[in-house]
Short mmCIF file of C-alpha atoms and ligand atoms in Angstrom, two decimals:
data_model
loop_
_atom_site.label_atom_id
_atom_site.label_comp_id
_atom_site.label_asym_id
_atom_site.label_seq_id
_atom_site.Cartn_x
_atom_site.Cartn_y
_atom_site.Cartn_z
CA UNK F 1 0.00 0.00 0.00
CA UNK F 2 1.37 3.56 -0.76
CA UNK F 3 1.15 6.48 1.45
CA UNK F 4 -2.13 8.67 1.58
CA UNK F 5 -3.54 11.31 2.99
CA UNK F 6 -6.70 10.87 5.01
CA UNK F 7 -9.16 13.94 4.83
CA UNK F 8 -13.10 13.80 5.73
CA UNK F 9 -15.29 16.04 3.78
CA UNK F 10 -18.46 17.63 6.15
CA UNK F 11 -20.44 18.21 3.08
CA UNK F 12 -20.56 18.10 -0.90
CA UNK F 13 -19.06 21.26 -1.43
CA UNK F 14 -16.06 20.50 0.99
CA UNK F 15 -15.48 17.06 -0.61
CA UNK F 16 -14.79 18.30 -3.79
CA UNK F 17 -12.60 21.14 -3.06
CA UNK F 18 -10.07 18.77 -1.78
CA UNK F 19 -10.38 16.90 -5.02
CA UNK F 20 -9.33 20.37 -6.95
CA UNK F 21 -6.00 20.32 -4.64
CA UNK F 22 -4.24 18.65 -7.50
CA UNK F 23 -3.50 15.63 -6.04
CA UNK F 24 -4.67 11.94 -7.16
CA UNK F 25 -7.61 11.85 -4.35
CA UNK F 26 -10.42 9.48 -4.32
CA UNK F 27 -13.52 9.66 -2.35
CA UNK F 28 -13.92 6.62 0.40
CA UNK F 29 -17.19 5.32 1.40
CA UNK F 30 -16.95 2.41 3.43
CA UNK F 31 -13.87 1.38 1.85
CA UNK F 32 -14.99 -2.27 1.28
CA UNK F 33 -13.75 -1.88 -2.38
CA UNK F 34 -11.48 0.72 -2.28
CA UNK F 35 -9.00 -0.44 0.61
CA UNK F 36 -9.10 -3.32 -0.92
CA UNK F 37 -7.41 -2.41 -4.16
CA UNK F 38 -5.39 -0.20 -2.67
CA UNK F 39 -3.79 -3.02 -0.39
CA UNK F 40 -3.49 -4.62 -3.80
CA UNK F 41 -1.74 -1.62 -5.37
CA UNK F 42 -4.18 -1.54 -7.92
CA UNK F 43 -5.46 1.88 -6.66
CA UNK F 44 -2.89 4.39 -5.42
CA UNK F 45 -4.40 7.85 -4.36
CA UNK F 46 -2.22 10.23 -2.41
CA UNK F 47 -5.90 11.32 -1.07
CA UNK F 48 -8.52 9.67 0.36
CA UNK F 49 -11.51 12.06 0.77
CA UNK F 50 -13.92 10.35 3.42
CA UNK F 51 -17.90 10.91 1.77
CA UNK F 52 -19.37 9.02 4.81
CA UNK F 53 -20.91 12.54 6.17
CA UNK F 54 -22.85 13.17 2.90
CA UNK F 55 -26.89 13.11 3.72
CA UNK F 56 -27.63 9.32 4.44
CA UNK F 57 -31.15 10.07 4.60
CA UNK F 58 -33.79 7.62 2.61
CA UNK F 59 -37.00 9.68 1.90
CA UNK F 60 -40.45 8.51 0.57
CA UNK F 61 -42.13 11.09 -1.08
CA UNK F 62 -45.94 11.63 -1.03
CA UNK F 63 -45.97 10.32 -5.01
CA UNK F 64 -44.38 7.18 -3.86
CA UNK F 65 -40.71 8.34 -5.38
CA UNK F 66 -37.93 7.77 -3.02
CA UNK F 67 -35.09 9.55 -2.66
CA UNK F 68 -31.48 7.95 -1.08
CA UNK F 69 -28.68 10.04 0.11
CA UNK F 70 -25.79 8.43 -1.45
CA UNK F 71 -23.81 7.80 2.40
CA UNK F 72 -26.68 5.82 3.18
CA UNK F 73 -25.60 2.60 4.21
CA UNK F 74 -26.35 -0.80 2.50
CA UNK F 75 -28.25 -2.25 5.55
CA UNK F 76 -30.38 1.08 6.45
CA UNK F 77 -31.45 1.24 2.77
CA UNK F 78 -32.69 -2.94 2.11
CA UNK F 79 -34.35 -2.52 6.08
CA UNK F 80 -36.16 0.77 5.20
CA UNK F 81 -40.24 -0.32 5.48
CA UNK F 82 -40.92 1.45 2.18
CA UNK F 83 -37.98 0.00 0.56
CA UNK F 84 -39.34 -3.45 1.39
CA UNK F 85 -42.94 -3.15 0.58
CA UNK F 86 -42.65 -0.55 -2.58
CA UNK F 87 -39.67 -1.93 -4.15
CA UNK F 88 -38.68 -5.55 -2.62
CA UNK F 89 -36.55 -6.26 -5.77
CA UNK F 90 -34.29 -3.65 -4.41
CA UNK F 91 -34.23 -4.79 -0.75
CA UNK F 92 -33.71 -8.32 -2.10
CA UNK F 93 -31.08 -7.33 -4.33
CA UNK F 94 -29.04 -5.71 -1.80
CA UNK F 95 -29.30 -8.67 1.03
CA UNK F 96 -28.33 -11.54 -1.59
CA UNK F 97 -24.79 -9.23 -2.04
CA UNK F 98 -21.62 -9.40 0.27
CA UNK F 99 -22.37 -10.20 4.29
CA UNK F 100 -23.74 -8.55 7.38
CA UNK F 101 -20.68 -6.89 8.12
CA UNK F 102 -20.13 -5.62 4.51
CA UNK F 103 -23.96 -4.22 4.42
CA UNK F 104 -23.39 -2.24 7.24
CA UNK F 105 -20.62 -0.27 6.46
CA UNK F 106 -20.83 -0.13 2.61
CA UNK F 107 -22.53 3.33 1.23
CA UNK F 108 -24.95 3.12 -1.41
CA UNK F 109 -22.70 5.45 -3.77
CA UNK F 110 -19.91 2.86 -3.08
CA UNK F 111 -21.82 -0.08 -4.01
CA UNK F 112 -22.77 1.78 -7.34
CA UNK F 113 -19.21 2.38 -8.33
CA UNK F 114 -17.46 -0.64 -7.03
CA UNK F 115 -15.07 -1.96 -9.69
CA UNK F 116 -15.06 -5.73 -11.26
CA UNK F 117 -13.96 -8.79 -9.45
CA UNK F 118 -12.20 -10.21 -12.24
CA UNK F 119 -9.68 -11.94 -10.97
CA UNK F 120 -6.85 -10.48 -13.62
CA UNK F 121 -7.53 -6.94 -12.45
CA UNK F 122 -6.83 -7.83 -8.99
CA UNK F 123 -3.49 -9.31 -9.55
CA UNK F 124 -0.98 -6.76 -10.83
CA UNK F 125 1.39 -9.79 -12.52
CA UNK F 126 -1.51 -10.36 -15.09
CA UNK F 127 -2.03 -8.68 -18.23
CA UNK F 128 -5.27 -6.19 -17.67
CA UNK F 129 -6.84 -3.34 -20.07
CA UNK F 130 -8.23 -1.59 -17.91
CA UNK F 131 -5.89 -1.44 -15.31
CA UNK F 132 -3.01 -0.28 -17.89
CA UNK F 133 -4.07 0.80 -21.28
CA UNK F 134 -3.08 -1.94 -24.29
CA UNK F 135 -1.57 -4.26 -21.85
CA UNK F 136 -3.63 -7.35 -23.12
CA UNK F 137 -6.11 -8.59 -21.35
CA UNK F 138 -5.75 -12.28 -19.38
CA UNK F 139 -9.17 -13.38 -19.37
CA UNK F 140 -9.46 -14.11 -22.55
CA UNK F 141 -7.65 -17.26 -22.64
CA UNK F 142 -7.68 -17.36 -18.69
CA UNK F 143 -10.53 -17.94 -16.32
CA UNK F 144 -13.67 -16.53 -17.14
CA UNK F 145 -16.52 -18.35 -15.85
CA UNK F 146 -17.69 -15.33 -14.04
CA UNK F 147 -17.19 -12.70 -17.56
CA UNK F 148 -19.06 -11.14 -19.56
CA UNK F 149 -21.84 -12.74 -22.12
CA UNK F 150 -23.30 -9.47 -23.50
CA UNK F 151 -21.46 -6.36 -24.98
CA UNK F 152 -18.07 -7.19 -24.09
CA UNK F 153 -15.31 -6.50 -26.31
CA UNK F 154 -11.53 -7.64 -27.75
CA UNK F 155 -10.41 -5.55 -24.65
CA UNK F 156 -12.45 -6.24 -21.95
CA UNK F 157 -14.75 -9.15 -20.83
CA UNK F 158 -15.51 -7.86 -17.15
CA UNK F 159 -18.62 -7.71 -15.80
CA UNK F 160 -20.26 -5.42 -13.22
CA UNK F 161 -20.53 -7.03 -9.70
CA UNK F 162 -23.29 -5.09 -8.08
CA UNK F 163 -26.62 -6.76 -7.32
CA UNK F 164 -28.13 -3.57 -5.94
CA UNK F 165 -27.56 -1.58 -9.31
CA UNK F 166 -29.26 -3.75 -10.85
CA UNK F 167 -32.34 -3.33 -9.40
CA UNK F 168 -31.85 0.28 -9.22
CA UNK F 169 -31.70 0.38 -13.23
CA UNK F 170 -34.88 -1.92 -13.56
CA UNK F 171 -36.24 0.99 -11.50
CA UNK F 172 -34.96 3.55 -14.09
CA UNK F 173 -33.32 4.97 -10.73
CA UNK F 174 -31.82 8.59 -11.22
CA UNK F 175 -28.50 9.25 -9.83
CA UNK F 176 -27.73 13.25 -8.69
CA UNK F 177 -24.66 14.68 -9.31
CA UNK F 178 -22.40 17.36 -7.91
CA UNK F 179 -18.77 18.26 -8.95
CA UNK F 180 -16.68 21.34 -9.97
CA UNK F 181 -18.84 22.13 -12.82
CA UNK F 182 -22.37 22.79 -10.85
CA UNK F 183 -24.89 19.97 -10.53
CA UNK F 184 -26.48 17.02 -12.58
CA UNK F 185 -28.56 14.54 -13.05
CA UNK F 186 -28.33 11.30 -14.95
CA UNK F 187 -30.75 7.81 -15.20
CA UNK F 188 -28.39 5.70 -13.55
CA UNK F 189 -28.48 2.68 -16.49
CA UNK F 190 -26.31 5.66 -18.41
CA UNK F 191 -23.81 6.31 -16.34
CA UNK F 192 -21.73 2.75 -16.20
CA UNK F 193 -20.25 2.13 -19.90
CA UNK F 194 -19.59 -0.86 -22.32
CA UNK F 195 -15.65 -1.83 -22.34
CA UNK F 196 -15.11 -1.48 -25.54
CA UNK F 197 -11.81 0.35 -26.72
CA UNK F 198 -11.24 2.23 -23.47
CA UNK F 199 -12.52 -0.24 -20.33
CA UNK F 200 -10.07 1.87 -18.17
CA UNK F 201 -13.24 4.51 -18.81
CA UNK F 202 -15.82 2.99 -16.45
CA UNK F 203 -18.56 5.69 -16.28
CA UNK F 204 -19.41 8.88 -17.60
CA UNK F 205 -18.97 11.03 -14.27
CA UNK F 206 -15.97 13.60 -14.32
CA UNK F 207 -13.00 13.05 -12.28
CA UNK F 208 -14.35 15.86 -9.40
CA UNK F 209 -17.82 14.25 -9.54
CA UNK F 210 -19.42 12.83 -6.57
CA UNK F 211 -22.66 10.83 -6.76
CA UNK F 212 -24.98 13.17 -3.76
CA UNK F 213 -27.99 10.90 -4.21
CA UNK F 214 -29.97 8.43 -6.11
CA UNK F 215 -33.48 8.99 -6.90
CA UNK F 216 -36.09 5.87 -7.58
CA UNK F 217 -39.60 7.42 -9.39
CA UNK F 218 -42.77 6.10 -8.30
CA UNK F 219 -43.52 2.65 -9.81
CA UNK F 220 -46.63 1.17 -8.06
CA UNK F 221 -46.51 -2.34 -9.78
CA UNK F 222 -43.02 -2.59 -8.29
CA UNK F 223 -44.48 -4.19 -4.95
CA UNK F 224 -44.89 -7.40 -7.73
CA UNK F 225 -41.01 -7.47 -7.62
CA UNK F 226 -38.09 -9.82 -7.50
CA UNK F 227 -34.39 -10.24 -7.48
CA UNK F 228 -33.35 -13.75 -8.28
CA UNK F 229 -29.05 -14.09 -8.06
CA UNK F 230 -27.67 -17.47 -9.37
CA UNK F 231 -24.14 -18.19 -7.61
CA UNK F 232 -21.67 -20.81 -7.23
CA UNK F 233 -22.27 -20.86 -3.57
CA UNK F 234 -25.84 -19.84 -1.41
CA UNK F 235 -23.55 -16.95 -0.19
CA UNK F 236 -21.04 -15.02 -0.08
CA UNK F 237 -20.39 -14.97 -4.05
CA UNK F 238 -20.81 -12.98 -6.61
CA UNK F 239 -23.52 -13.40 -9.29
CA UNK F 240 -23.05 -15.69 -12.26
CA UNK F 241 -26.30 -14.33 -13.39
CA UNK F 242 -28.83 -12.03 -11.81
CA UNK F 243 -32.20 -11.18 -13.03
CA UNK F 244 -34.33 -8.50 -11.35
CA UNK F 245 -37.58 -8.00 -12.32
CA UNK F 246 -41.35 -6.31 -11.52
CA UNK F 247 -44.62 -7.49 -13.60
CA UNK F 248 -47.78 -5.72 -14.43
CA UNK F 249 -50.48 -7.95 -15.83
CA UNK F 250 -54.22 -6.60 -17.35
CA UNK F 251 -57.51 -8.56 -15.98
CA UNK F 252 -57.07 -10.62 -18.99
CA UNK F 253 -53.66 -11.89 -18.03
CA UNK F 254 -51.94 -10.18 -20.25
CA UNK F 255 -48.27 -7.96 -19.95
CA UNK F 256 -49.66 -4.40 -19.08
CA UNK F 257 -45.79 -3.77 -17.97
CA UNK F 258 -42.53 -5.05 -16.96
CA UNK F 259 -39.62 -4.20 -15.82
CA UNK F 260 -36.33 -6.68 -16.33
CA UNK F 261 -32.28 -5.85 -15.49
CA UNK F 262 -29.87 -8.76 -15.61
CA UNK F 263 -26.89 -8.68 -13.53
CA UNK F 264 -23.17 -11.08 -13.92
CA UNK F 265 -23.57 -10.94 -17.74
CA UNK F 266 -21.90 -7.63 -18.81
CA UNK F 267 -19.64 -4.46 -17.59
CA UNK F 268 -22.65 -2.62 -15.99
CA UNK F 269 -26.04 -3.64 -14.87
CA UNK F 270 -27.81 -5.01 -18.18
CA UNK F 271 -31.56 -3.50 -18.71
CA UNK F 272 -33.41 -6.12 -20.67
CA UNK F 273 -35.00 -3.64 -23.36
CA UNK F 274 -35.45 -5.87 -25.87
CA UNK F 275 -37.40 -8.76 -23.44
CA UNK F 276 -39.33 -6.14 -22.02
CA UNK F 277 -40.78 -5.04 -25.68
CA UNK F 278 -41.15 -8.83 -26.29
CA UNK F 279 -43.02 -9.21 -23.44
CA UNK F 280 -45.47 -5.92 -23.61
CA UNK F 281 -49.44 -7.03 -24.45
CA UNK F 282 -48.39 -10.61 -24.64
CA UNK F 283 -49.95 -13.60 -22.67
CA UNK F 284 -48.00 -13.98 -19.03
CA UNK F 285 -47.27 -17.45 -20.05
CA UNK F 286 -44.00 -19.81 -20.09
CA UNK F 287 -43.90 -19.26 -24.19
CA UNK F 288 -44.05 -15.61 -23.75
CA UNK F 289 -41.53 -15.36 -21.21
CA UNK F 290 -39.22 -18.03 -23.00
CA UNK F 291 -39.66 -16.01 -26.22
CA UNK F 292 -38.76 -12.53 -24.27
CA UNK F 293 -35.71 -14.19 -22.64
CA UNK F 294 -34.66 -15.26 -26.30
CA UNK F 295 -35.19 -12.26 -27.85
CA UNK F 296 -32.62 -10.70 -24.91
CA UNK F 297 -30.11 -12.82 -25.33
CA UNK F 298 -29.99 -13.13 -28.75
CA UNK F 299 -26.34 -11.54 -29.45
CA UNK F 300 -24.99 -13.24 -26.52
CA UNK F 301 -21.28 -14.64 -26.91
CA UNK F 302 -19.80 -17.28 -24.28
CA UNK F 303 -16.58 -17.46 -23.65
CA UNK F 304 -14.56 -20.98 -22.58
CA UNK F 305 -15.69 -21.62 -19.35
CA UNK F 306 -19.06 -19.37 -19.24
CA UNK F 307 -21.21 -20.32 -22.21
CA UNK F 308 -23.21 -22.19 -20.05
CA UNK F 309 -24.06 -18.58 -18.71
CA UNK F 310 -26.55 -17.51 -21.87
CA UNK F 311 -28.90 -20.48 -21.24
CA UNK F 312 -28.51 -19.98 -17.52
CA UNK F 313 -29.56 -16.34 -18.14
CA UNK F 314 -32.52 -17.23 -20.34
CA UNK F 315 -33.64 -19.82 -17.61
CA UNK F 316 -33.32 -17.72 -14.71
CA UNK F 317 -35.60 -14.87 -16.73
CA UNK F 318 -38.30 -17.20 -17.68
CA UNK F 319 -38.71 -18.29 -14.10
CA UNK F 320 -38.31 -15.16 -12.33
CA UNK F 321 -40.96 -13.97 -14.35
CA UNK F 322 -43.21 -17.41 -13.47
CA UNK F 323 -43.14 -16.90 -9.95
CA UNK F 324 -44.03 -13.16 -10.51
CA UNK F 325 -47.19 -14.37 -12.21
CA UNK F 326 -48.19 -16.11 -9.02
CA UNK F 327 -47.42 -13.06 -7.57
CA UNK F 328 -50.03 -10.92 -9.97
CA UNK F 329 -53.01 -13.83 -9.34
C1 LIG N 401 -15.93 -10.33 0.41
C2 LIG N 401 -16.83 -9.41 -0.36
C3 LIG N 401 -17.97 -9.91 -0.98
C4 LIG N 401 -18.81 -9.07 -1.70
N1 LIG N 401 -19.92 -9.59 -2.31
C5 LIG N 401 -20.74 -8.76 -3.02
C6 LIG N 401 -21.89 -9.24 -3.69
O1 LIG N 401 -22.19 -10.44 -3.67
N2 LIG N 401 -22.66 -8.36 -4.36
C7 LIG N 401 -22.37 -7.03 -4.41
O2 LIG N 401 -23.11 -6.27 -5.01
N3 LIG N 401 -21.27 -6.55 -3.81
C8 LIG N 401 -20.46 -7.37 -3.12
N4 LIG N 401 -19.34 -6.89 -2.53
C9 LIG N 401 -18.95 -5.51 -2.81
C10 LIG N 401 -19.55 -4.52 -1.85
O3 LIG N 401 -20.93 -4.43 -2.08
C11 LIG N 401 -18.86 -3.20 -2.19
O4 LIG N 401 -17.51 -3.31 -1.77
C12 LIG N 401 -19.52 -2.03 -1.49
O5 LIG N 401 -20.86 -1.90 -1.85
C13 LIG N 401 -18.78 -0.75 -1.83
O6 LIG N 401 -19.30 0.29 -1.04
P1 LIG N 401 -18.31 1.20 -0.18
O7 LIG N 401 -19.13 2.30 0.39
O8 LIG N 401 -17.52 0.40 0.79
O9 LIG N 401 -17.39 1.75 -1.35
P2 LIG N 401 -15.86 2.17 -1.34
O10 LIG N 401 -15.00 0.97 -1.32
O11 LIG N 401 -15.63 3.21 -0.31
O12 LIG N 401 -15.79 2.89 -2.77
C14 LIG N 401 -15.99 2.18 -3.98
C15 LIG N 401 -15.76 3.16 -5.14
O13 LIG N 401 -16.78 4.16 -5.13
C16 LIG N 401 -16.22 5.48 -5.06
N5 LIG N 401 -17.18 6.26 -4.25
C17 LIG N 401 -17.68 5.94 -3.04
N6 LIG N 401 -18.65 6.80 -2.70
C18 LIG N 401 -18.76 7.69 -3.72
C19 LIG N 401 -19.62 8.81 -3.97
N7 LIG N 401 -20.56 9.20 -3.12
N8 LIG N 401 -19.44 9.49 -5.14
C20 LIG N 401 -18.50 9.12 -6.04
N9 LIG N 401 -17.66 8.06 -5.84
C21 LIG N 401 -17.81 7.36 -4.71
C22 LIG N 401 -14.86 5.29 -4.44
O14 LIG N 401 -13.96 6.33 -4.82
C23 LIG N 401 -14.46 3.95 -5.02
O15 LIG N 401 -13.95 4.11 -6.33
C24 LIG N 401 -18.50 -7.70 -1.79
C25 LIG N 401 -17.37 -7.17 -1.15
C26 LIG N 401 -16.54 -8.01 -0.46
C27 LIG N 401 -15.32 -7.43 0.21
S1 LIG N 402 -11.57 -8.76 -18.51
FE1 LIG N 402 -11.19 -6.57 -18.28
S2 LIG N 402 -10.69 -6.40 -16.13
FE2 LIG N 402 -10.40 -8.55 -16.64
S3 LIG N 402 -8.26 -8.78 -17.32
FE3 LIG N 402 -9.46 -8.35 -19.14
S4 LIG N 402 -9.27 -6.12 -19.35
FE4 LIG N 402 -8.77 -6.60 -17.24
#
């Protein structure tokens, strides 16, 4: 580990000032991620700027909308009563990641940004892309049960490991931003990026830019809600593939709406567009749901060890989306 600089930010405004110091600084939330790849060497800031005294508040509003302060902590935000009876995908998504101890001290704008687990990235004798530009990339021909299936490229097969994000972008969640240049907004399925030529470029935030909040609009059919993770072990692991999903259906049984991310199958959480149009005014039957899980993973590539991975996917849609039926009777 190199040496840093330890400074904690009371506010927004104060955080990013000591980013404008010059100095490689990075902002710390709980440091579940972060610490680690710096022990690693992997990260090397001279400046850790502690975010941990940002609002943590989690607000429902009176439209249903909710609104997260982006210190809040893992735990606060999948035990919140409105979190688990408006949005239980979300709640769900959050308690199948990491353990206890994680939850509790892992922010929710941490969790967002946390970087892949590929093993390559971690270990600074392998050849890694996005660690060091045009370096190669090892997981190609290495171990990559746990990479990408959908819009990976030549440089980068990584996936995104956060469960919670990937409920967040089935709930077209809104993240707020604040950094040198003023404030923004952005839907938060923008702001992580395919690998392609550059996966060293993660997201589209500026260097100064800290996420202040994330904002979930109201969704009422999002109480019919799931988050189903499929792992090599019942805990502790990250997802092989992740579907989260929320189903509408008419008097007539039909799809009035749906909502469908999948998570472990590319480098950010994936929103299922393309099932989800499949799926609109269609029966809520196994056929339907088999035909919108096709449909999704149509231009899905498997690597060596994960092809298995595209069928899991498919599987894991179809009867997420089964159960969620019961759920509508
Ligand atoms: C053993 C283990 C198992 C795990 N299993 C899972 C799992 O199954 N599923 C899962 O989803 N996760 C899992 N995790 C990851 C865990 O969820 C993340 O480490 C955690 O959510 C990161 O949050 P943090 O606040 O600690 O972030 P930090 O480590 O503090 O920061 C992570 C990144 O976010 C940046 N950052 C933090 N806050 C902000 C902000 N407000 N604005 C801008 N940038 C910010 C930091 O600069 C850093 O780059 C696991 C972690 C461990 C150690
Ligand atoms: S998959 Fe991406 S993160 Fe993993 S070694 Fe290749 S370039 Fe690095």
């Amino acid at each position: 580990m190199n040496i840093f600089s330890y400074e904690r930010a009371s506010d927004a405004n104060a955080a990013i000032a000591l980013k404008k110091a010059g100095l490689t600084a990075k902002y710390l939330g709980g440091g579940t991620n972060l610490v680690d790849l710096m022990r690693e060497t992997v990260e090397q800031p001279e400046v850790l700027i502690d975010v941990t005294q940002l609002p943590a508040e989690i607000e429902q509003r009176a439209d249903g909308s909710l609104v997260i302060g982006a210190a809040a902590r893992n735990t606060a935000l999948a035990a919140h009563p409105a979190v688990r009876s408006d949005f239980p995908l979300l709640s769900r998504s959050i308690l199948a990641g990491a353990s206890a101890q994680i939850r509790n001290v892992a922010t929710v704008g941490g969790n967002i940004l946390q970087r892949t687990r590929c093993r390559y990235f971690y270990d600074n004798a392998a050849r890694c892309n996005k660690r060091q530009r045009q370096a190669g990339c090892d997981a190609l021909e290495g171990f990559n049960r746990h990479h990408a299936i959908l819009g990976a490229s030549e440089a980068c097969v990584a996936t995104h490991p956060s469960d919670m994000s990937v409920s967040l972008v089935a709930l077209d969640a809104v993240v707020h931003l604040q950094g040198l240049a003023g404030t923004r907004s952005m839907p938060l399925r923008d702001l992580h990026r395919l690998p392609g030529e550059h996966p060293e470029i993660e997201t589209e935030l500026q260097p100064d830019e800290l996420i202040t909040a994330v904002e979930i609009p109201p969704l009422p059919f999002a109480s019919h809600s799931t988050y189903r993770k499929v792992r090599d072990r019942a805990s502790y692991a990250f997802a092989l593939v992740s579907v989260a999903a929320a189903l509408d259906l008419d008097a007539a049984g039909r799809v009035r709406d749906v909502r469908l991310a999948l998570g472990g199958v590319a480098h950010k959480p994936w929103r299922a567009a393309k099932a989800e149009a499949a799926l609109k005014g269609q029966p809520a039957n196994t056929d339907s749901f088999r035909a919108a899980a096709e449909a999704e993973l149509a231009d899905a590539v498997g690597l060596r060890d994960n092809t298995f991975k595209i069928e899991l996917a498919k599987r894991t849609i179809v009867a997420v989306l089964d159960e969620l039926k019961g759920d509508n009777a």
